[in-house]
């Protein structure tokens, strides 16, 4: 009896510590984490939607693109659910992140309570602690980013799929059947990969277990209808615009003619040009760079660490030359990136300044 009590106390303490540490980290990170290219582009698109005074009917772009130049030619994920938190926060990004954090934690605690009812305190304390202390889960809670919300909603999807497959209570099974596809439809508005992966997987499962599927067919139809209702505003938009977004989606997927600028990336004070090219395509995805030695857009990348350790006498003069003829577009503790401003002129090399 004492051992059982000690075990229960240990499980409760483990959960309390995990929840406390998670909330402490969340409350710090949500205000201090960096805004990356994706988030910057999403914020721009969200702001543009609400400035237009229209209800958002599309959300994030199908691929990285130039934030402003490709705004109207890049296909977008159908459905505007991703933008709701921004509106609820009175169009304030930090407020939207806080609402996202509270909403995501609420869903997870619902999942945790359901898990406790199914498997008891011991298993729940282990699983709950592993998830609460997982770095990726903490990242998902503290950043308003569409894949993160898709992950959070998957906890709800897991609950209802499990109940449909395992529950002996007919009312719970029927409710689960009705709610599964609306949740999938909502997740699909957050990330398009859901539509191409989860939806076919569920359909294949329902076909394999067709005898059981047929038993609840009416409720599946109701669920699909509720899912369809979520996309009515988007479908109306497509009809009015001549299916503009669908055309942009097809172009985004199959047409690489608008794949971005051909850039001649010149590496100075560093010999790893191909590595730098790969890094730059991630750092500057909004520019949609294609590294090409014959490109007329000249970008100069300098290895900051190697440069600082160099005793090259040409260094100060060359930096002054770049400052006069180029624009510094990016810097961190590792690299400097300049854009050469005079496309018709020849870019001088450091050797010219010795």
mmCIF file of N, CA and C in Angstrom, residues 169-257:
data_model
loop_
_atom_site.group_PDB
_atom_site.id
_atom_site.type_symbol
_atom_site.label_atom_id
_atom_site.label_comp_id
_atom_site.label_asym_id
_atom_site.label_seq_id
_atom_site.Cartn_x
_atom_site.Cartn_y
_atom_site.Cartn_z
ATOM 1 N N UNK A 169 -18.372 2.148 -26.826
ATOM 2 C CA UNK A 169 -19.517 3.030 -26.607
ATOM 3 C C UNK A 169 -19.978 3.592 -27.952
ATOM 4 N N UNK A 170 -21.187 3.239 -28.364
ATOM 5 C CA UNK A 170 -21.679 3.626 -29.686
ATOM 6 C C UNK A 170 -21.768 5.142 -29.856
ATOM 7 N N UNK A 171 -22.176 5.843 -28.824
ATOM 8 C CA UNK A 171 -22.295 7.305 -28.920
ATOM 9 C C UNK A 171 -20.935 7.958 -29.138
ATOM 10 N N UNK A 172 -19.913 7.461 -28.438
ATOM 11 C CA UNK A 172 -18.557 7.992 -28.607
ATOM 12 C C UNK A 172 -18.044 7.692 -30.007
ATOM 13 N N UNK A 173 -18.293 6.480 -30.491
ATOM 14 C CA UNK A 173 -17.849 6.102 -31.839
ATOM 15 C C UNK A 173 -18.503 7.001 -32.886
ATOM 16 N N UNK A 174 -19.800 7.211 -32.768
ATOM 17 C CA UNK A 174 -20.517 8.037 -33.749
ATOM 18 C C UNK A 174 -20.021 9.475 -33.736
ATOM 19 N N UNK A 175 -19.822 10.019 -32.537
ATOM 20 C CA UNK A 175 -19.306 11.389 -32.447
ATOM 21 C C UNK A 175 -17.905 11.475 -33.051
ATOM 22 N N UNK A 176 -17.075 10.462 -32.794
ATOM 23 C CA UNK A 176 -15.716 10.439 -33.341
ATOM 24 C C UNK A 176 -15.745 10.410 -34.862
ATOM 25 N N UNK A 177 -16.628 9.595 -35.415
ATOM 26 C CA UNK A 177 -16.758 9.500 -36.872
ATOM 27 C C UNK A 177 -17.122 10.855 -37.469
ATOM 28 N N UNK A 178 -18.048 11.552 -36.838
ATOM 29 C CA UNK A 178 -18.493 12.854 -37.346
ATOM 30 C C UNK A 178 -17.374 13.882 -37.291
ATOM 31 N N UNK A 179 -16.515 13.812 -36.284
ATOM 32 C CA UNK A 179 -15.543 14.877 -36.040
ATOM 33 C C UNK A 179 -14.190 14.642 -36.709
ATOM 34 N N UNK A 180 -13.893 13.413 -37.134
ATOM 35 C CA UNK A 180 -12.562 13.100 -37.678
ATOM 36 C C UNK A 180 -12.239 13.929 -38.917
ATOM 37 N N UNK A 181 -13.114 13.915 -39.922
ATOM 38 C CA UNK A 181 -12.809 14.636 -41.159
ATOM 39 C C UNK A 181 -12.817 16.156 -40.989
ATOM 40 N N UNK A 182 -13.696 16.746 -40.176
ATOM 41 C CA UNK A 182 -13.567 18.186 -39.924
ATOM 42 C C UNK A 182 -12.226 18.578 -39.309
ATOM 43 N N UNK A 183 -11.688 17.727 -38.414
ATOM 44 C CA UNK A 183 -10.363 18.015 -37.846
ATOM 45 C C UNK A 183 -9.298 17.918 -38.923
ATOM 46 N N UNK A 184 -9.393 16.890 -39.772
ATOM 47 C CA UNK A 184 -8.429 16.745 -40.867
ATOM 48 C C UNK A 184 -8.512 17.934 -41.817
ATOM 49 N N UNK A 185 -9.732 18.391 -42.097
ATOM 50 C CA UNK A 185 -9.913 19.553 -42.977
ATOM 51 C C UNK A 185 -9.267 20.790 -42.373
ATOM 52 N N UNK A 186 -9.391 20.941 -41.063
ATOM 53 C CA UNK A 186 -8.780 22.082 -40.386
ATOM 54 C C UNK A 186 -7.261 21.993 -40.430
ATOM 55 N N UNK A 187 -6.713 20.802 -40.186
ATOM 56 C CA UNK A 187 -5.259 20.619 -40.256
ATOM 57 C C UNK A 187 -4.766 20.865 -41.678
ATOM 58 N N UNK A 188 -5.563 20.482 -42.671
ATOM 59 C CA UNK A 188 -5.181 20.702 -44.073
ATOM 60 C C UNK A 188 -5.086 22.183 -44.407
ATOM 61 N N UNK A 189 -5.869 23.018 -43.707
ATOM 62 C CA UNK A 189 -5.759 24.464 -43.906
ATOM 63 C C UNK A 189 -4.471 25.013 -43.300
ATOM 64 N N UNK A 190 -3.876 24.248 -42.404
ATOM 65 C CA UNK A 190 -2.638 24.679 -41.758
ATOM 66 C C UNK A 190 -1.425 24.231 -42.556
ATOM 67 N N UNK A 191 -1.478 23.016 -43.110
ATOM 68 C CA UNK A 191 -0.345 22.528 -43.908
ATOM 69 C C UNK A 191 -0.859 21.586 -44.985
ATOM 70 N N UNK A 192 -0.518 21.879 -46.235
ATOM 71 C CA UNK A 192 -1.059 21.131 -47.371
ATOM 72 C C UNK A 192 -0.646 19.666 -47.364
ATOM 73 N N UNK A 193 0.464 19.331 -46.678
ATOM 74 C CA UNK A 193 0.931 17.948 -46.675
ATOM 75 C C UNK A 193 -0.123 17.012 -46.082
ATOM 76 N N UNK A 194 -0.927 17.544 -45.159
ATOM 77 C CA UNK A 194 -1.988 16.736 -44.543
ATOM 78 C C UNK A 194 -2.952 16.206 -45.599
ATOM 79 N N UNK A 195 -3.292 17.060 -46.557
ATOM 80 C CA UNK A 195 -4.252 16.674 -47.597
ATOM 81 C C UNK A 195 -3.706 15.530 -48.442
ATOM 82 N N UNK A 196 -2.380 15.533 -48.685
ATOM 83 C CA UNK A 196 -1.781 14.520 -49.554
ATOM 84 C C UNK A 196 -1.331 13.275 -48.791
ATOM 85 N N UNK A 197 -1.378 13.299 -47.466
ATOM 86 C CA UNK A 197 -0.898 12.150 -46.695
ATOM 87 C C UNK A 197 -1.983 11.562 -45.802
ATOM 88 N N UNK A 198 -2.518 12.371 -44.892
ATOM 89 C CA UNK A 198 -3.492 11.855 -43.923
ATOM 90 C C UNK A 198 -4.802 11.465 -44.605
ATOM 91 N N UNK A 199 -5.301 12.321 -45.499
ATOM 92 C CA UNK A 199 -6.588 12.036 -46.155
ATOM 93 C C UNK A 199 -6.550 10.718 -46.929
ATOM 94 N N UNK A 200 -5.563 10.482 -47.813
ATOM 95 C CA UNK A 200 -5.520 9.186 -48.510
ATOM 96 C C UNK A 200 -5.359 8.008 -47.550
ATOM 97 N N UNK A 201 -4.571 8.201 -46.486
ATOM 98 C CA UNK A 201 -4.361 7.114 -45.524
ATOM 99 C C UNK A 201 -5.665 6.722 -44.842
ATOM 100 N N UNK A 202 -6.438 7.723 -44.422
ATOM 101 C CA UNK A 202 -7.729 7.443 -43.774
ATOM 102 C C UNK A 202 -8.685 6.760 -44.747
ATOM 103 N N UNK A 203 -8.718 7.241 -45.986
ATOM 104 C CA UNK A 203 -9.618 6.642 -46.987
ATOM 105 C C UNK A 203 -9.254 5.179 -47.237
ATOM 106 N N UNK A 204 -7.959 4.902 -47.364
ATOM 107 C CA UNK A 204 -7.515 3.518 -47.578
ATOM 108 C C UNK A 204 -7.912 2.640 -46.387
ATOM 109 N N UNK A 205 -7.733 3.168 -45.180
ATOM 110 C CA UNK A 205 -8.127 2.406 -43.980
ATOM 111 C C UNK A 205 -9.631 2.114 -43.988
ATOM 112 N N UNK A 206 -10.424 3.111 -44.341
ATOM 113 C CA UNK A 206 -11.882 2.923 -44.363
ATOM 114 C C UNK A 206 -12.295 1.898 -45.415
ATOM 115 N N UNK A 207 -11.576 1.858 -46.527
ATOM 116 C CA UNK A 207 -11.874 0.861 -47.563
ATOM 117 C C UNK A 207 -11.485 -0.539 -47.104
ATOM 118 N N UNK A 208 -10.338 -0.631 -46.432
ATOM 119 C CA UNK A 208 -9.901 -1.934 -45.921
ATOM 120 C C UNK A 208 -10.892 -2.470 -44.888
ATOM 121 N N UNK A 209 -11.359 -1.577 -44.027
ATOM 122 C CA UNK A 209 -12.336 -1.962 -42.994
ATOM 123 C C UNK A 209 -13.741 -1.547 -43.424
ATOM 124 N N UNK A 210 -14.096 -1.864 -44.660
ATOM 125 C CA UNK A 210 -15.340 -1.352 -45.233
ATOM 126 C C UNK A 210 -16.578 -1.847 -44.490
ATOM 127 N N UNK A 211 -16.518 -3.048 -43.954
ATOM 128 C CA UNK A 211 -17.673 -3.575 -43.226
ATOM 129 C C UNK A 211 -18.024 -2.665 -42.048
ATOM 130 N N UNK A 212 -16.995 -2.225 -41.318
ATOM 131 C CA UNK A 212 -17.228 -1.307 -40.192
ATOM 132 C C UNK A 212 -17.562 0.092 -40.704
ATOM 133 N N UNK A 213 -16.909 0.505 -41.773
ATOM 134 C CA UNK A 213 -17.177 1.821 -42.359
ATOM 135 C C UNK A 213 -18.644 1.938 -42.769
ATOM 136 N N UNK A 214 -19.150 0.893 -43.411
ATOM 137 C CA UNK A 214 -20.541 0.884 -43.876
ATOM 138 C C UNK A 214 -21.519 1.019 -42.712
ATOM 139 N N UNK A 215 -21.134 0.473 -41.570
ATOM 140 C CA UNK A 215 -21.992 0.517 -40.381
ATOM 141 C C UNK A 215 -22.234 1.956 -39.917
ATOM 142 N N UNK A 216 -21.234 2.837 -40.154
ATOM 143 C CA UNK A 216 -21.340 4.236 -39.701
ATOM 144 C C UNK A 216 -21.319 5.205 -40.888
ATOM 145 N N UNK A 217 -21.757 4.715 -42.047
ATOM 146 C CA UNK A 217 -21.641 5.502 -43.273
ATOM 147 C C UNK A 217 -22.363 6.847 -43.172
ATOM 148 N N UNK A 218 -23.535 6.867 -42.573
ATOM 149 C CA UNK A 218 -24.295 8.120 -42.435
ATOM 150 C C UNK A 218 -23.488 9.165 -41.670
ATOM 151 N N UNK A 219 -22.811 8.728 -40.624
ATOM 152 C CA UNK A 219 -22.040 9.654 -39.795
ATOM 153 C C UNK A 219 -20.771 10.120 -40.517
ATOM 154 N N UNK A 220 -20.178 9.235 -41.334
ATOM 155 C CA UNK A 220 -19.036 9.656 -42.161
ATOM 156 C C UNK A 220 -19.465 10.730 -43.154
ATOM 157 N N UNK A 221 -20.637 10.557 -43.747
ATOM 158 C CA UNK A 221 -21.153 11.542 -44.711
ATOM 159 C C UNK A 221 -21.369 12.888 -44.026
ATOM 160 N N UNK A 222 -21.911 12.861 -42.809
ATOM 161 C CA UNK A 222 -22.102 14.111 -42.058
ATOM 162 C C UNK A 222 -20.756 14.788 -41.803
ATOM 163 N N UNK A 223 -19.754 14.000 -41.429
ATOM 164 C CA UNK A 223 -18.422 14.547 -41.178
ATOM 165 C C UNK A 223 -17.805 15.166 -42.416
ATOM 166 N N UNK A 224 -17.947 14.486 -43.558
ATOM 167 C CA UNK A 224 -17.421 15.028 -44.818
ATOM 168 C C UNK A 224 -18.147 16.317 -45.186
ATOM 169 N N UNK A 225 -19.452 16.365 -44.957
ATOM 170 C CA UNK A 225 -20.224 17.576 -45.246
ATOM 171 C C UNK A 225 -19.754 18.745 -44.377
ATOM 172 N N UNK A 226 -19.515 18.502 -43.093
ATOM 173 C CA UNK A 226 -19.010 19.551 -42.203
ATOM 174 C C UNK A 226 -17.624 20.023 -42.647
ATOM 175 N N UNK A 227 -16.827 19.103 -43.162
ATOM 176 C CA UNK A 227 -15.507 19.473 -43.693
ATOM 177 C C UNK A 227 -15.659 20.379 -44.905
ATOM 178 N N UNK A 228 -16.609 20.028 -45.765
ATOM 179 C CA UNK A 228 -16.865 20.824 -46.965
ATOM 180 C C UNK A 228 -17.270 22.249 -46.603
ATOM 181 N N UNK A 229 -18.066 22.404 -45.542
ATOM 182 C CA UNK A 229 -18.519 23.739 -45.132
ATOM 183 C C UNK A 229 -17.342 24.652 -44.791
ATOM 184 N N UNK A 230 -16.253 24.084 -44.284
ATOM 185 C CA UNK A 230 -15.080 24.892 -43.943
ATOM 186 C C UNK A 230 -14.469 25.551 -45.181
ATOM 187 N N UNK A 231 -14.689 24.936 -46.338
ATOM 188 C CA UNK A 231 -14.063 25.427 -47.566
ATOM 189 C C UNK A 231 -15.014 26.226 -48.456
ATOM 190 N N UNK A 232 -16.235 26.455 -47.987
ATOM 191 C CA UNK A 232 -17.192 27.223 -48.789
ATOM 192 C C UNK A 232 -16.670 28.620 -49.128
ATOM 193 N N UNK A 233 -16.127 29.405 -48.172
ATOM 194 C CA UNK A 233 -15.583 30.730 -48.526
ATOM 195 C C UNK A 233 -14.476 30.646 -49.572
ATOM 196 N N UNK A 234 -13.611 29.626 -49.443
ATOM 197 C CA UNK A 234 -12.533 29.469 -50.427
ATOM 198 C C UNK A 234 -13.092 29.130 -51.806
ATOM 199 N N UNK A 235 -14.063 28.228 -51.870
ATOM 200 C CA UNK A 235 -14.652 27.845 -53.154
ATOM 201 C C UNK A 235 -15.351 29.029 -53.819
ATOM 202 N N UNK A 236 -16.013 29.856 -53.029
ATOM 203 C CA UNK A 236 -16.652 31.059 -53.576
ATOM 204 C C UNK A 236 -15.599 32.004 -54.146
ATOM 205 N N UNK A 237 -14.488 32.141 -53.434
ATOM 206 C CA UNK A 237 -13.383 32.987 -53.915
ATOM 207 C C UNK A 237 -12.833 32.458 -55.239
ATOM 208 N N UNK A 238 -12.652 31.142 -55.334
ATOM 209 C CA UNK A 238 -12.123 30.553 -56.560
ATOM 210 C C UNK A 238 -13.080 30.759 -57.733
ATOM 211 N N UNK A 239 -14.360 30.585 -57.493
ATOM 212 C CA UNK A 239 -15.347 30.788 -58.558
ATOM 213 C C UNK A 239 -15.350 32.235 -59.042
ATOM 214 N N UNK A 240 -15.232 33.174 -58.119
ATOM 215 C CA UNK A 240 -15.243 34.596 -58.472
ATOM 216 C C UNK A 240 -13.963 35.022 -59.181
ATOM 217 N N UNK A 241 -12.844 34.358 -58.853
ATOM 218 C CA UNK A 241 -11.549 34.753 -59.428
ATOM 219 C C UNK A 241 -11.145 33.899 -60.622
ATOM 220 N N UNK A 242 -12.013 32.996 -61.061
ATOM 221 C CA UNK A 242 -11.659 32.115 -62.174
ATOM 222 C C UNK A 242 -10.624 31.080 -61.777
ATOM 223 N N UNK A 243 -10.716 30.603 -60.534
ATOM 224 C CA UNK A 243 -9.800 29.595 -59.995
ATOM 225 C C UNK A 243 -8.344 30.061 -60.056
ATOM 226 N N UNK A 244 -8.136 31.310 -59.676
ATOM 227 C CA UNK A 244 -6.797 31.906 -59.724
ATOM 228 C C UNK A 244 -5.817 31.173 -58.817
ATOM 229 N N UNK A 245 -6.227 30.890 -57.589
ATOM 230 C CA UNK A 245 -5.293 30.232 -56.667
ATOM 231 C C UNK A 245 -4.951 28.826 -57.132
ATOM 232 N N UNK A 246 -5.929 28.097 -57.665
ATOM 233 C CA UNK A 246 -5.658 26.753 -58.160
ATOM 234 C C UNK A 246 -4.671 26.792 -59.323
ATOM 235 N N UNK A 247 -4.810 27.776 -60.191
ATOM 236 C CA UNK A 247 -3.855 27.928 -61.293
ATOM 237 C C UNK A 247 -2.461 28.226 -60.759
ATOM 238 N N UNK A 248 -2.388 29.076 -59.727
ATOM 239 C CA UNK A 248 -1.092 29.398 -59.127
ATOM 240 C C UNK A 248 -0.482 28.187 -58.429
ATOM 241 N N UNK A 249 -1.344 27.350 -57.813
ATOM 242 C CA UNK A 249 -0.849 26.131 -57.171
ATOM 243 C C UNK A 249 -0.222 25.210 -58.211
ATOM 244 N N UNK A 250 -0.937 25.006 -59.320
ATOM 245 C CA UNK A 250 -0.423 24.138 -60.387
ATOM 246 C C UNK A 250 0.878 24.696 -60.949
ATOM 247 N N UNK A 251 0.917 26.015 -61.132
ATOM 248 C CA UNK A 251 2.132 26.645 -61.645
ATOM 249 C C UNK A 251 3.273 26.500 -60.652
ATOM 250 N N UNK A 252 2.963 26.674 -59.361
ATOM 251 C CA UNK A 252 3.986 26.563 -58.325
ATOM 252 C C UNK A 252 4.580 25.165 -58.293
ATOM 253 N N UNK A 253 3.728 24.141 -58.469
ATOM 254 C CA UNK A 253 4.195 22.758 -58.375
ATOM 255 C C UNK A 253 4.933 22.314 -59.634
ATOM 256 N N UNK A 254 4.403 22.679 -60.816
ATOM 257 C CA UNK A 254 4.916 22.101 -62.058
ATOM 258 C C UNK A 254 5.744 23.047 -62.915
ATOM 259 N N UNK A 255 5.643 24.338 -62.690
ATOM 260 C CA UNK A 255 6.322 25.291 -63.565
ATOM 261 C C UNK A 255 7.458 25.947 -62.809
ATOM 262 N N UNK A 256 8.695 25.662 -63.225
ATOM 263 C CA UNK A 256 9.847 26.267 -62.558
ATOM 264 C C UNK A 256 10.405 27.445 -63.344
ATOM 265 N N UNK A 257 9.618 27.972 -64.307
ATOM 266 C CA UNK A 257 10.108 29.104 -65.094
ATOM 267 C C UNK A 257 10.218 30.360 -64.260
#
